[in-house]
PDB file of C-alpha atoms in Angstrom:
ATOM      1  CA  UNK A   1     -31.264  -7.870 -16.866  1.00  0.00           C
ATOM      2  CA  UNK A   2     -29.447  -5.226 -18.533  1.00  0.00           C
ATOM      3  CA  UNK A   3     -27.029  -3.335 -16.550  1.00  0.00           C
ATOM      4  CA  UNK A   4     -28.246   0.661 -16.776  1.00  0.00           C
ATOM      5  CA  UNK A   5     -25.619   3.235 -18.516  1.00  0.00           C
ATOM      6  CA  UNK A   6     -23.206   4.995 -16.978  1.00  0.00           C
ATOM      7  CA  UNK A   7     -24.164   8.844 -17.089  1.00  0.00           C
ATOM      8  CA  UNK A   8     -21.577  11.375 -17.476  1.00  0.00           C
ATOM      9  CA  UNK A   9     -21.524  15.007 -17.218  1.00  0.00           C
ATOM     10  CA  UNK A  10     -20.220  16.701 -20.132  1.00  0.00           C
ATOM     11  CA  UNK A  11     -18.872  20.029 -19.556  1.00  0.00           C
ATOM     12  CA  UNK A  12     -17.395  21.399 -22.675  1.00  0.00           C
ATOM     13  CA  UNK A  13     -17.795  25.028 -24.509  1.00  0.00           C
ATOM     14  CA  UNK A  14     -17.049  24.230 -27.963  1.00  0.00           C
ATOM     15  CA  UNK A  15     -20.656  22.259 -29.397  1.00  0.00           C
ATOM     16  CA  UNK A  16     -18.000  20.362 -32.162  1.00  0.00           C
ATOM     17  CA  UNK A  17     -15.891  19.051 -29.290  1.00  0.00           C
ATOM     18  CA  UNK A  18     -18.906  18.441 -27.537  1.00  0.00           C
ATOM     19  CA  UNK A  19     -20.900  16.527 -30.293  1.00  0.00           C
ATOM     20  CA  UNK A  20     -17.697  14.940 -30.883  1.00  0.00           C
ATOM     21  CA  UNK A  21     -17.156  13.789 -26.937  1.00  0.00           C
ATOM     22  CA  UNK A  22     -20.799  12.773 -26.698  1.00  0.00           C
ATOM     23  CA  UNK A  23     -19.997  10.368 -29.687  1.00  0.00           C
ATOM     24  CA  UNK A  24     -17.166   8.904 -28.117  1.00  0.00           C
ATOM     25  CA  UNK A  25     -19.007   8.396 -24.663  1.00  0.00           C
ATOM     26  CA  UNK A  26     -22.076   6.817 -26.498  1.00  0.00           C
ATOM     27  CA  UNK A  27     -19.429   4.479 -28.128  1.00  0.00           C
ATOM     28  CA  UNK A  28     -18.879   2.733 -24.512  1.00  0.00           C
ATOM     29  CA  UNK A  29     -22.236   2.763 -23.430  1.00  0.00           C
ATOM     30  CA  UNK A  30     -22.109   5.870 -21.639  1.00  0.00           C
ATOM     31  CA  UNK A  31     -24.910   8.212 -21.533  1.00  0.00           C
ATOM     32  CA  UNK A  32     -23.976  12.176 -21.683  1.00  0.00           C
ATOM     33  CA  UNK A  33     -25.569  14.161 -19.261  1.00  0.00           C
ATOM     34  CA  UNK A  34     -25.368  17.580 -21.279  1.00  0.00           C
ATOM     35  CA  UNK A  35     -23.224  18.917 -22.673  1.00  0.00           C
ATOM     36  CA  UNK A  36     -23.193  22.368 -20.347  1.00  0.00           C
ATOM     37  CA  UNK A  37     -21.098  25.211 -21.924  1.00  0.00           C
ATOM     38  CA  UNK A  38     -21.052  26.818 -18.417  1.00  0.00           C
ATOM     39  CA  UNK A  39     -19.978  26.863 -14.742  1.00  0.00           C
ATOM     40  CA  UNK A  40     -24.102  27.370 -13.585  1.00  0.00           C
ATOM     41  CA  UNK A  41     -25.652  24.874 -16.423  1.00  0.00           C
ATOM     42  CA  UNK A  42     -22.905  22.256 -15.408  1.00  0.00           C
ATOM     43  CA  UNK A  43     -23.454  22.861 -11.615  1.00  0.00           C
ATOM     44  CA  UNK A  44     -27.135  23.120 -12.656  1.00  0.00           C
ATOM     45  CA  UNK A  45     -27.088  18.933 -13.809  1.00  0.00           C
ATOM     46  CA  UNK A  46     -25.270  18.345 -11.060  1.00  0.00           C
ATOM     47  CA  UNK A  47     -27.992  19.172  -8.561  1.00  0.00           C
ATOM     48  CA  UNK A  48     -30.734  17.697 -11.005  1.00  0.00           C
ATOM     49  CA  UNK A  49     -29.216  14.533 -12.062  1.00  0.00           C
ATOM     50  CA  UNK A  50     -25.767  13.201 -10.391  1.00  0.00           C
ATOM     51  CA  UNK A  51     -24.221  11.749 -12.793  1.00  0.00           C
ATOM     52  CA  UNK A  52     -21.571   9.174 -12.118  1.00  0.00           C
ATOM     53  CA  UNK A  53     -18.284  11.123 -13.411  1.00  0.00           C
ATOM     54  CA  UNK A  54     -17.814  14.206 -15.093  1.00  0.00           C
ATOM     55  CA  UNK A  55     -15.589  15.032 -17.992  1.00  0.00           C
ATOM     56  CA  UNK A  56     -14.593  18.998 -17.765  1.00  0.00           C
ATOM     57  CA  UNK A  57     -12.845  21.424 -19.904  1.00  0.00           C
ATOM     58  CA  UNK A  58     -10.934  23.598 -18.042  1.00  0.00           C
ATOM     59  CA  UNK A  59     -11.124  26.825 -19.750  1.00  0.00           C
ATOM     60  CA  UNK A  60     -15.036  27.565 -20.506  1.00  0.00           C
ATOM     61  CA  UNK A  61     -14.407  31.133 -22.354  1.00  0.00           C
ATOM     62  CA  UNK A  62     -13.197  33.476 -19.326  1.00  0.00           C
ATOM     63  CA  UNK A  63     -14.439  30.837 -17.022  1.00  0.00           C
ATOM     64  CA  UNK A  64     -12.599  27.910 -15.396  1.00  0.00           C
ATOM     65  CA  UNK A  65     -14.276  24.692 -14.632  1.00  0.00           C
ATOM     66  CA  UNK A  66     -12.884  24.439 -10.998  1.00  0.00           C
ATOM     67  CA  UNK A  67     -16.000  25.457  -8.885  1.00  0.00           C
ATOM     68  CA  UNK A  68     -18.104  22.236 -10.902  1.00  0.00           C
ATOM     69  CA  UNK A  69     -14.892  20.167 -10.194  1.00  0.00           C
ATOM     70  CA  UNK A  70     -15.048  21.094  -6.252  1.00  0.00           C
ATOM     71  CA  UNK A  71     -18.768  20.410  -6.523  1.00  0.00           C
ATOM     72  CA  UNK A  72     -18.276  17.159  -8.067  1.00  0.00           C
ATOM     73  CA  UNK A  73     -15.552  15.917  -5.341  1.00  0.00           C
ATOM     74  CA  UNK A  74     -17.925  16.943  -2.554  1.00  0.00           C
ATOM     75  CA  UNK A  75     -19.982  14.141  -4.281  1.00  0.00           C
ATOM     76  CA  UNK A  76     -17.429  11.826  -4.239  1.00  0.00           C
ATOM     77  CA  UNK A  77     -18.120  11.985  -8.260  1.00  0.00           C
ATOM     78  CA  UNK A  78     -15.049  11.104 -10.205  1.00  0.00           C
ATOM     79  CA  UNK A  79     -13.754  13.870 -12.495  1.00  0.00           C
ATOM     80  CA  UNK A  80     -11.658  13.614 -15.786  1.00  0.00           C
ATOM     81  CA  UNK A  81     -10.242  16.865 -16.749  1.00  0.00           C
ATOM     82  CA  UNK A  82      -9.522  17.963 -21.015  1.00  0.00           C
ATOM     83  CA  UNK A  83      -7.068  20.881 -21.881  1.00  0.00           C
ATOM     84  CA  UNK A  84      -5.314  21.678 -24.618  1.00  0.00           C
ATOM     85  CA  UNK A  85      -2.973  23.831 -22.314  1.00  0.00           C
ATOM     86  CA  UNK A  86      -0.260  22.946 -20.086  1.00  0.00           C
ATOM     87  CA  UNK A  87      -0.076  21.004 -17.158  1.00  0.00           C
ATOM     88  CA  UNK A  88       0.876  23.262 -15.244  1.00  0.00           C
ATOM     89  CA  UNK A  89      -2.963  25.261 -15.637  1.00  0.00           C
ATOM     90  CA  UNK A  90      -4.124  22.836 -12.999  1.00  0.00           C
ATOM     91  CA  UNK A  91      -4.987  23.218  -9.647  1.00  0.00           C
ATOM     92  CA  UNK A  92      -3.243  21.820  -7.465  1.00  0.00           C
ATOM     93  CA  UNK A  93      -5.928  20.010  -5.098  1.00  0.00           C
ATOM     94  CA  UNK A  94      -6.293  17.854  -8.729  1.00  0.00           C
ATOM     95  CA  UNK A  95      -2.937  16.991  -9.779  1.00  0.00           C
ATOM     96  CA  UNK A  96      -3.768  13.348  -9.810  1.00  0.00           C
ATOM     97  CA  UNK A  97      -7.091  13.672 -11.701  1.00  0.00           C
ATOM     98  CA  UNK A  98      -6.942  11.997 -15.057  1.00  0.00           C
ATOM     99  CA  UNK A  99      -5.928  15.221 -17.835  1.00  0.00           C
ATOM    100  CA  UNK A 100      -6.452  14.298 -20.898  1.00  0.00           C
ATOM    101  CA  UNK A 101      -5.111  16.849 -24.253  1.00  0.00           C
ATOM    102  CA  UNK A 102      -6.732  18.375 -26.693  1.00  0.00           C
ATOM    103  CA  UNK A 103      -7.537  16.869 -28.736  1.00  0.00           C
ATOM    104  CA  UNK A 104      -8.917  13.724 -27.220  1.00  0.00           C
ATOM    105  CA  UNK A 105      -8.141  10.552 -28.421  1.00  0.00           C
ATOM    106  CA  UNK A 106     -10.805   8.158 -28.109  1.00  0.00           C
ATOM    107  CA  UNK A 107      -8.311   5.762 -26.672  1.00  0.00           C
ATOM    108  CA  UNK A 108      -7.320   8.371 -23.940  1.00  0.00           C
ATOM    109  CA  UNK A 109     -11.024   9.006 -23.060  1.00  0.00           C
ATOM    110  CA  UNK A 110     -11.623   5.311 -22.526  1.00  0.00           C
ATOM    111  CA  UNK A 111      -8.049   4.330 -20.576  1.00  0.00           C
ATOM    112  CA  UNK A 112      -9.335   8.051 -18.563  1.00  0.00           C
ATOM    113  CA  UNK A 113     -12.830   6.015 -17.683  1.00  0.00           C
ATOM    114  CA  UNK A 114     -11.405   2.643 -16.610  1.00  0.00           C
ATOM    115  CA  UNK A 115      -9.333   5.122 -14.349  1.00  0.00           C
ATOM    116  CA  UNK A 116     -12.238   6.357 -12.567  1.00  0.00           C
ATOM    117  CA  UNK A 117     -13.826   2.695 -12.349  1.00  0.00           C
ATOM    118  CA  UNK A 118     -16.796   3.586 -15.455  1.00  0.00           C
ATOM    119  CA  UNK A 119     -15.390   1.171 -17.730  1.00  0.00           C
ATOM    120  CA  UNK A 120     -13.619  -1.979 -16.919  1.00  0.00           C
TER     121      UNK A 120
END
């Protein structure tokens, strides 16, 4: 029986980075649950379809992705955050949440997953 793939939320503004996310998610089985270039879409798939982590960008245009990333840990869903600002940008109630830089490395993305217990 195969096992079913892991789905992940993709919340990312920029359809390049997003295209080029999706990629690397498909690349270790991982289904992409978007992408959402928005606070509503992204809390939008949230209520549709759980997925089983999320991987936000922080700044979405004049928004921030914290509100999605509050919504997510009421859901005990385990979130990976992407900036290509400094650390210092991030709230503190998820200073130990995997950050990853801009750009993302593929092998960042998938040390960021075993993190959160998607990929072993």
């Amino acid at each position: 029986m195969t096992e079913k793939p892991h789905s992940i939320l993709l919340v990312e503004d920029n359809a390049i980075i997003a295209l080029d996310m999706s990629q690397m998610l498909a690349s270790f089985g991982c289904d992409t649950l978007g992408p959402a270039a928005n606070v509503e879409n992204a809390l939008r798939l949230i209520e549709q379809s759980p997925p089983d982590a999320a991987m936000l960008d922080i700044n979405l245009g004049t928004d921030r992705s914290w509100p999605i990333a509050y919504a997510l840990r009421e859901r005990s869903i385990p979130v990976i955050l992407a900036s290509g600002y400094a650390h210092s940008e991030i709230e503190s109630d998820f200073a130990a949440t995997p950050l990853l830089p801009k750009p993302v490395m593929k092998s960042d993305l998938r040390h960021a997953l075993v993190r959160v217990g998607i990929l072993s």
